[in-house]
mmCIF file of C-alpha atoms and ligand atoms in Angstrom:
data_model
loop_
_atom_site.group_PDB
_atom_site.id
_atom_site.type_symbol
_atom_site.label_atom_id
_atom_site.label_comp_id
_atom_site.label_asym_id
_atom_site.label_seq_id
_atom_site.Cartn_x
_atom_site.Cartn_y
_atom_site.Cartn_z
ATOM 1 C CA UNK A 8 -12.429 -28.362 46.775
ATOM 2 C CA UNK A 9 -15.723 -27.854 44.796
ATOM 3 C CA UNK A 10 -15.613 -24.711 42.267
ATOM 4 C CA UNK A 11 -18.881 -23.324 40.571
ATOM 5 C CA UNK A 12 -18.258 -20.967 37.554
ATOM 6 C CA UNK A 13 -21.266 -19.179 36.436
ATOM 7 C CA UNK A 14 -21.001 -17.641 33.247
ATOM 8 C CA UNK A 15 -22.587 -16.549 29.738
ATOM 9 C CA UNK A 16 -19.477 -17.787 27.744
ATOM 10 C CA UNK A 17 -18.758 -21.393 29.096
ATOM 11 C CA UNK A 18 -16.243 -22.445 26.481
ATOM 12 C CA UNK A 19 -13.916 -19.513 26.986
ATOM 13 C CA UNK A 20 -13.585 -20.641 30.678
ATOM 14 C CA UNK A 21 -13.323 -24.444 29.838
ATOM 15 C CA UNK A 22 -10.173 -24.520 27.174
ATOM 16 C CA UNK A 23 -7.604 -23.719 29.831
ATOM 17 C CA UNK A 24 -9.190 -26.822 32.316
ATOM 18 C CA UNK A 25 -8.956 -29.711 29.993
ATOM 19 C CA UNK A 26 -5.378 -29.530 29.529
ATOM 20 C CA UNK A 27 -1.789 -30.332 31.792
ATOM 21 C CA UNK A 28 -2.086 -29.610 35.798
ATOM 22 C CA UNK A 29 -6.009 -28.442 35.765
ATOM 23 C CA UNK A 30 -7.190 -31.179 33.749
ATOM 24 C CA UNK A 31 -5.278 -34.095 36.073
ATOM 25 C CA UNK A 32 -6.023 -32.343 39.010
ATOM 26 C CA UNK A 33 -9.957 -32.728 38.313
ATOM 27 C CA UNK A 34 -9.333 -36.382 37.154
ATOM 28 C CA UNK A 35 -7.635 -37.209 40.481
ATOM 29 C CA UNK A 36 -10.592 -35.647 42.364
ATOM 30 C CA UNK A 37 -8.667 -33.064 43.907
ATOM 31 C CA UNK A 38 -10.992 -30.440 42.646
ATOM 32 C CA UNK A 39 -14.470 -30.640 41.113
ATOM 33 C CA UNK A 40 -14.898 -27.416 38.230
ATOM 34 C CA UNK A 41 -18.470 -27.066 37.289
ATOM 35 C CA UNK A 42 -19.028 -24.432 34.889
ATOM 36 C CA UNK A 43 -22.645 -23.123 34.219
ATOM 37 C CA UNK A 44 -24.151 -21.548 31.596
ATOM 38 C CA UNK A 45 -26.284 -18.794 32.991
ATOM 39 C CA UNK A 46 -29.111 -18.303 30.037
ATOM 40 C CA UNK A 47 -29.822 -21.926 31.609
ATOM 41 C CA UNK A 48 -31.207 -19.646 34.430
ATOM 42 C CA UNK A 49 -33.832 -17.714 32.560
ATOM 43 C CA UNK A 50 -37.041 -18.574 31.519
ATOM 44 C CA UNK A 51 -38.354 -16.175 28.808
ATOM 45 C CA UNK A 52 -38.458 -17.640 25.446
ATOM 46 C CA UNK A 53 -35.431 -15.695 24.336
ATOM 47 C CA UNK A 54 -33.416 -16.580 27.241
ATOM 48 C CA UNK A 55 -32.193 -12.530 27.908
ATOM 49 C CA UNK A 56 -29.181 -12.536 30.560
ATOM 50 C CA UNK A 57 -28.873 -8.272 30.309
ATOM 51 C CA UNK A 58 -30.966 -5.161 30.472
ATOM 52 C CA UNK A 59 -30.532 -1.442 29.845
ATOM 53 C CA UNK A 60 -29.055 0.293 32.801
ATOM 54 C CA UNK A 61 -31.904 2.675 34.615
ATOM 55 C CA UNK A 62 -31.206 6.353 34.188
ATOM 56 C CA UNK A 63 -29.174 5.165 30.342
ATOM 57 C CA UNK A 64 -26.070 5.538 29.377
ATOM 58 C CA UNK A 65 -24.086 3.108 26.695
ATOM 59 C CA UNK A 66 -24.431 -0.423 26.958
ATOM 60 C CA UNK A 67 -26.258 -3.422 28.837
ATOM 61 C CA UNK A 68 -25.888 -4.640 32.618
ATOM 62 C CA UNK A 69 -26.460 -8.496 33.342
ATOM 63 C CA UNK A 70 -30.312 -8.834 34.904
ATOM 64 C CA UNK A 71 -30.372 -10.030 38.565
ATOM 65 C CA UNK A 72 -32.815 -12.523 38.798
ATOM 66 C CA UNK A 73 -31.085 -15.341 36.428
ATOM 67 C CA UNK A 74 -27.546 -14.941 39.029
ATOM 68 C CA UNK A 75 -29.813 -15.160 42.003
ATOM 69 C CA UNK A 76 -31.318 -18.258 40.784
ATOM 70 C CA UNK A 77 -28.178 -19.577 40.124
ATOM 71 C CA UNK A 78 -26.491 -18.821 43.340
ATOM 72 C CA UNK A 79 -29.151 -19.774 44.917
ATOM 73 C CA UNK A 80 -29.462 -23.042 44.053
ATOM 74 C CA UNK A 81 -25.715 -23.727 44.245
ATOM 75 C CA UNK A 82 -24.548 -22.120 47.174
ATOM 76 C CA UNK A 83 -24.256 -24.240 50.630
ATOM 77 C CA UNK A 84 -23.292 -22.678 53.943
ATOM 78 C CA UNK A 85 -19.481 -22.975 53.096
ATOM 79 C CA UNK A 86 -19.866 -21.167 50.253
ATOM 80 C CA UNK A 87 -17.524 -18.083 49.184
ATOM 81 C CA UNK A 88 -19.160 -16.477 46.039
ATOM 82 C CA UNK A 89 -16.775 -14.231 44.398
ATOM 83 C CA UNK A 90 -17.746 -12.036 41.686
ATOM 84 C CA UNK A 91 -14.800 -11.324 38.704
ATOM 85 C CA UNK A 92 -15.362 -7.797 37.903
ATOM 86 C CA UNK A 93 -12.531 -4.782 37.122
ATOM 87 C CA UNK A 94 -13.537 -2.746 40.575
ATOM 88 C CA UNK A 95 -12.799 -6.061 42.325
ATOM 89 C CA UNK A 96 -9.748 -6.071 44.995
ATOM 90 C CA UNK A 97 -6.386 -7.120 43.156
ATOM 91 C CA UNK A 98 -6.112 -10.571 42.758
ATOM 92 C CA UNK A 99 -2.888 -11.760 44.466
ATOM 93 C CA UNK A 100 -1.072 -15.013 45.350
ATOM 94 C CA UNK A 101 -2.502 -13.873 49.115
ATOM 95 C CA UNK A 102 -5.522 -14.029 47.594
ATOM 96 C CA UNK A 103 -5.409 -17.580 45.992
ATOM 97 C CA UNK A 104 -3.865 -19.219 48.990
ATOM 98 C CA UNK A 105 -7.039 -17.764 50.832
ATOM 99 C CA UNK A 106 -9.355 -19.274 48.100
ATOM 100 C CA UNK A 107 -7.491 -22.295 48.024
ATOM 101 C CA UNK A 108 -8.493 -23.088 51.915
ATOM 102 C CA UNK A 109 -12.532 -22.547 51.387
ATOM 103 C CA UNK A 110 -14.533 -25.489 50.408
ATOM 104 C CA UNK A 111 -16.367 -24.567 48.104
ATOM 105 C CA UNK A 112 -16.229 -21.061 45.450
ATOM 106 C CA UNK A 113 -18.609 -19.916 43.137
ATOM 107 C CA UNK A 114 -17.444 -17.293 40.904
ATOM 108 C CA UNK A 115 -19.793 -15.213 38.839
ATOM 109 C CA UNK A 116 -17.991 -13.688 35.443
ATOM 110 C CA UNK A 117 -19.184 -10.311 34.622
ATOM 111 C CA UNK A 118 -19.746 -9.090 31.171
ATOM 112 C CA UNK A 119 -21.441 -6.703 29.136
ATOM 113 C CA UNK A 120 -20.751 -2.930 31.431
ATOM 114 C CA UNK A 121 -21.441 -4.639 34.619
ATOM 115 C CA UNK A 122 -23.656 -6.767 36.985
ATOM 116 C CA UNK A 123 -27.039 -4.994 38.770
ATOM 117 C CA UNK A 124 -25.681 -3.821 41.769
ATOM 118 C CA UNK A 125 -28.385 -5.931 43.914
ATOM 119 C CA UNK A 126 -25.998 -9.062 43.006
ATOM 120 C CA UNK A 127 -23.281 -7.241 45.407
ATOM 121 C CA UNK A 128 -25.571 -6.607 47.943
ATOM 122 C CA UNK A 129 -27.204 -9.768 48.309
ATOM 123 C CA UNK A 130 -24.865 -11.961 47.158
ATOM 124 C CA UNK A 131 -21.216 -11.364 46.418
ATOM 125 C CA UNK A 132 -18.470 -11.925 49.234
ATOM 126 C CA UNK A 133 -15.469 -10.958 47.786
ATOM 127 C CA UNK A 134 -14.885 -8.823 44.462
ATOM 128 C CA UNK A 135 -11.587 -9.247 42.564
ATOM 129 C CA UNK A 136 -9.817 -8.027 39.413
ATOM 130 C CA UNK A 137 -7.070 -9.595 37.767
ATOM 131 C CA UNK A 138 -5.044 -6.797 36.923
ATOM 132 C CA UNK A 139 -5.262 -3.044 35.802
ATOM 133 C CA UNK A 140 -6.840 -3.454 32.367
ATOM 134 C CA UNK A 141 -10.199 -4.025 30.979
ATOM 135 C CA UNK A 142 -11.024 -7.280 29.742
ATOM 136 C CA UNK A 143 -14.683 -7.892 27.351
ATOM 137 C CA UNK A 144 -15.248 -10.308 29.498
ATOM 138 C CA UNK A 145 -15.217 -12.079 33.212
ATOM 139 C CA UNK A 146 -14.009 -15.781 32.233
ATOM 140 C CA UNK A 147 -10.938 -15.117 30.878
ATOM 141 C CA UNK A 148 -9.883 -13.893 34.181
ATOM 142 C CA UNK A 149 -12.246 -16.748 36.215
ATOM 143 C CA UNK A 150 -9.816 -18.975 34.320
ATOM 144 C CA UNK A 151 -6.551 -17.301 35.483
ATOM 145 C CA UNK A 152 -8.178 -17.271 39.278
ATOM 146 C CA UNK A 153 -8.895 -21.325 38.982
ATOM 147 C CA UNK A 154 -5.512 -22.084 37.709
ATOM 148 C CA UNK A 155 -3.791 -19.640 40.499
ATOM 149 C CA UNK A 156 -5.956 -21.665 42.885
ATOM 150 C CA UNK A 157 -5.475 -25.220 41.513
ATOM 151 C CA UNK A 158 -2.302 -25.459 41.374
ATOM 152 C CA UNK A 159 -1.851 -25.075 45.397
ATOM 153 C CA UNK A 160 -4.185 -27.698 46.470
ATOM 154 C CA UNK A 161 -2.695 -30.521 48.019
ATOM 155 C CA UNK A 162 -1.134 -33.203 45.093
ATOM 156 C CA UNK A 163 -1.686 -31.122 42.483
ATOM 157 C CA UNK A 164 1.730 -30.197 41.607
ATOM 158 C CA UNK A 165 3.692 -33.260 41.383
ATOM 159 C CA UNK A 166 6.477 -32.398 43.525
ATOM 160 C CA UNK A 167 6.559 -31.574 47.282
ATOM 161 C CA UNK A 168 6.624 -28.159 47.868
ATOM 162 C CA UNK A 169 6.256 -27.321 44.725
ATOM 163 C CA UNK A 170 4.309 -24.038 45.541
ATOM 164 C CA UNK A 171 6.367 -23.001 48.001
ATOM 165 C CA UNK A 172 9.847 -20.829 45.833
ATOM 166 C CA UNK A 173 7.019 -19.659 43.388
ATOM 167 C CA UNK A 174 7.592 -15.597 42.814
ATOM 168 C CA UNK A 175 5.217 -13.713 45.346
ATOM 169 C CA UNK A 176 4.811 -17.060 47.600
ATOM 170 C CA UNK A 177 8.344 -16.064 48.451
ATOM 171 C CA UNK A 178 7.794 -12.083 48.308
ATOM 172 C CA UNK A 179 10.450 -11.978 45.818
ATOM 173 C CA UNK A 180 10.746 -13.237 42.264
ATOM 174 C CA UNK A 181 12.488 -16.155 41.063
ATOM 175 C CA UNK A 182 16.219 -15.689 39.759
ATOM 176 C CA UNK A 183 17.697 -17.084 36.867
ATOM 177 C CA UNK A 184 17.804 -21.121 36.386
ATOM 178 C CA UNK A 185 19.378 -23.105 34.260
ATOM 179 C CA UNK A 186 19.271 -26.992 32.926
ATOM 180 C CA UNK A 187 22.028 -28.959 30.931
ATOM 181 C CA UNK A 188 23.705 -28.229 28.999
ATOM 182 C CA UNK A 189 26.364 -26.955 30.672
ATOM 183 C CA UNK A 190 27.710 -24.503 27.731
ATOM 184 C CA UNK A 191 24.732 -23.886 24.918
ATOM 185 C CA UNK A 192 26.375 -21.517 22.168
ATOM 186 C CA UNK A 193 29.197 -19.985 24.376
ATOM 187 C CA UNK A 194 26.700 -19.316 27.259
ATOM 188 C CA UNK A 195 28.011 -20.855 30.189
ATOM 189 C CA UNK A 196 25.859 -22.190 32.803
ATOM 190 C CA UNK A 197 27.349 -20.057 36.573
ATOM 191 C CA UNK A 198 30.257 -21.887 37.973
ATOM 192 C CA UNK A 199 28.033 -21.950 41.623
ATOM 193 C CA UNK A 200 25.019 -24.589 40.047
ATOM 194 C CA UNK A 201 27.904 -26.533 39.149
ATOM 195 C CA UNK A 202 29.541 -26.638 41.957
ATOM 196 C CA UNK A 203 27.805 -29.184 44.076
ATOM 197 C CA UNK A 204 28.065 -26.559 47.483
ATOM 198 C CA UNK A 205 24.421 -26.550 48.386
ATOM 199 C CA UNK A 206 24.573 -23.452 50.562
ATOM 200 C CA UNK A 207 26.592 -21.476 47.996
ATOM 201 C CA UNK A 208 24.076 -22.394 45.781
ATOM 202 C CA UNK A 209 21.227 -21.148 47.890
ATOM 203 C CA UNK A 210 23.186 -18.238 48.658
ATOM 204 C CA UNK A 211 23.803 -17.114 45.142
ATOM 205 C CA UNK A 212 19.943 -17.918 44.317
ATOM 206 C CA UNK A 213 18.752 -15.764 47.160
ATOM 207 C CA UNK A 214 21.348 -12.983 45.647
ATOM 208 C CA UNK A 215 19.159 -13.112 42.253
ATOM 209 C CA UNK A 216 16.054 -13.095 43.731
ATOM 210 C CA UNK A 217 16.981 -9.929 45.595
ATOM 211 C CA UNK A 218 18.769 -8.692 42.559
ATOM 212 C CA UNK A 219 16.039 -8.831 39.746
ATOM 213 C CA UNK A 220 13.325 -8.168 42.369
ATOM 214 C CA UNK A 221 15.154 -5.173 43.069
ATOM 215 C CA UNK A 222 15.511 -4.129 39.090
ATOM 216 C CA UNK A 223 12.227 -5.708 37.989
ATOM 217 C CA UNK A 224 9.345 -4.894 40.771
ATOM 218 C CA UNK A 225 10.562 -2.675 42.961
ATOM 219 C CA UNK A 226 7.037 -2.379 45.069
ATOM 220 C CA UNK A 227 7.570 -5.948 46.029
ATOM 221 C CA UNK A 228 10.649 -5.033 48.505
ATOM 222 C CA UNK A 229 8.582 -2.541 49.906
HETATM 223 CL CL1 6GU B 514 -12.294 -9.718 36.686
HETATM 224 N N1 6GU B 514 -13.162 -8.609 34.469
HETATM 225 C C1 6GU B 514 -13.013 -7.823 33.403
HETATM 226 N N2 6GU B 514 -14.036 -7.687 32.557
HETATM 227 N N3 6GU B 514 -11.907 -7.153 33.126
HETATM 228 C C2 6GU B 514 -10.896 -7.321 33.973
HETATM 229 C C3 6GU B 514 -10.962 -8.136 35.094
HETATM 230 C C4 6GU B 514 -12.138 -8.768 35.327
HETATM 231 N N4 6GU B 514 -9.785 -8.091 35.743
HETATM 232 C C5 6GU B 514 -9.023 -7.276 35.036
HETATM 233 N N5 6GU B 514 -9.684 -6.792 33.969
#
């Protein structure tokens, strides 16, 4: 899978990719991240990425023209261009299985109050938030969307499956879990992961699921 992050703050979207799962995943070829700066996409002297919005109002919209160029000179006929902005659609695990299946993403990080609205129009597939809150800027939550995505590509998680009992992929969150040892200052580890019964164990783990889904996030049952 090919990824193309265009953005006006490059290093706050590359810290979280050279480290752990992201960073092997690249090296193994899995994935190709190519983050772009997008003042490399002007050509004015003082390399301006934003504008005052027509009509005013408080604060600066990112200018059209260096996005188009950029899109434009990445994008291929596979291409799903995505644009990270707090009116997008909620981004769910639905939502990164879908982007995990397309060839080839470009995601464009808002900042500043917003992006001209001719960059939707022309350009944008899909828009999507990260959650309900307002971040200063569009690659902190390009990061999150790249990890979400990564990490379900084939290989990238070590083990088999290992995507597949994740909270959400499952509609339910994970319950409780527990490693050695078996007693850690008078907690005891339940008597069922001991036990060796490997349908009593998936019984009592579908139980917890159900259990702190139920307490936790009701809305997912629904
Ligand atoms: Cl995608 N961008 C910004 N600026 N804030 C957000 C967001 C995105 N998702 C949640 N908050």
């Amino acid at each position: 899978m090919d990824i193309d992050v265009l953005t006006l703050f490059p290093r706050i979207f590359e810290g979280p990719l050279e480290e752990s799962i992201l960073k092997r995943a690249q090296e193994s070829g899995r994935v190709q991240v190519r983050v772009h700066n997008l003042r490399d996409y002007t050509h004015d002297k003082h390399r301006v990425v934003d504008d005052r919005p027509y009509g005013g109002g408080p604060g600066m919209l990112m200018k059209p023209e260096p996005i188009f160029e950029a899109v434009e000179k990445l994008q291929r006929n596979d291409s799903c261009v995505v644009l990270m902005t707090p009116q997008g659609a909620p981004f769910t695990q639905a939502r990164a299985q879908a982007f995990a299946k397309k060839p080839h993403v470009i995601i464009i990080c808002g900042h500043y109050e917003g992006v001209d609205e001719r960059v939707r129009q022309a350009l944008v597939h899909e828009e999507v938030s990260i959650g309900d809150y307002v971040l200063t800027n569009g690659a902190l939550a390009a990061a999150v969307v790249v990890d979400a995505v990564v990490r379900l590509l084939p290989g990238v998680l070590g083990h088999e499956d290992g995507a597949a009992d994740d909270s959400f992929a499952t509609g339910l969150l994970e319950g409780p879990q527990y490693t050695r040892p078996p007693e850690f200052r008078g907690m005891r580890v339940p008597e069922v992961l001991l036990s060796g019964d490997h349908g009593a164990v998936a019984r009592w783990r579908a139980e917890q699921a159900e259990s702190r889904t139920k307490q936790r996030r009701p809305d997912l049952l629904k």
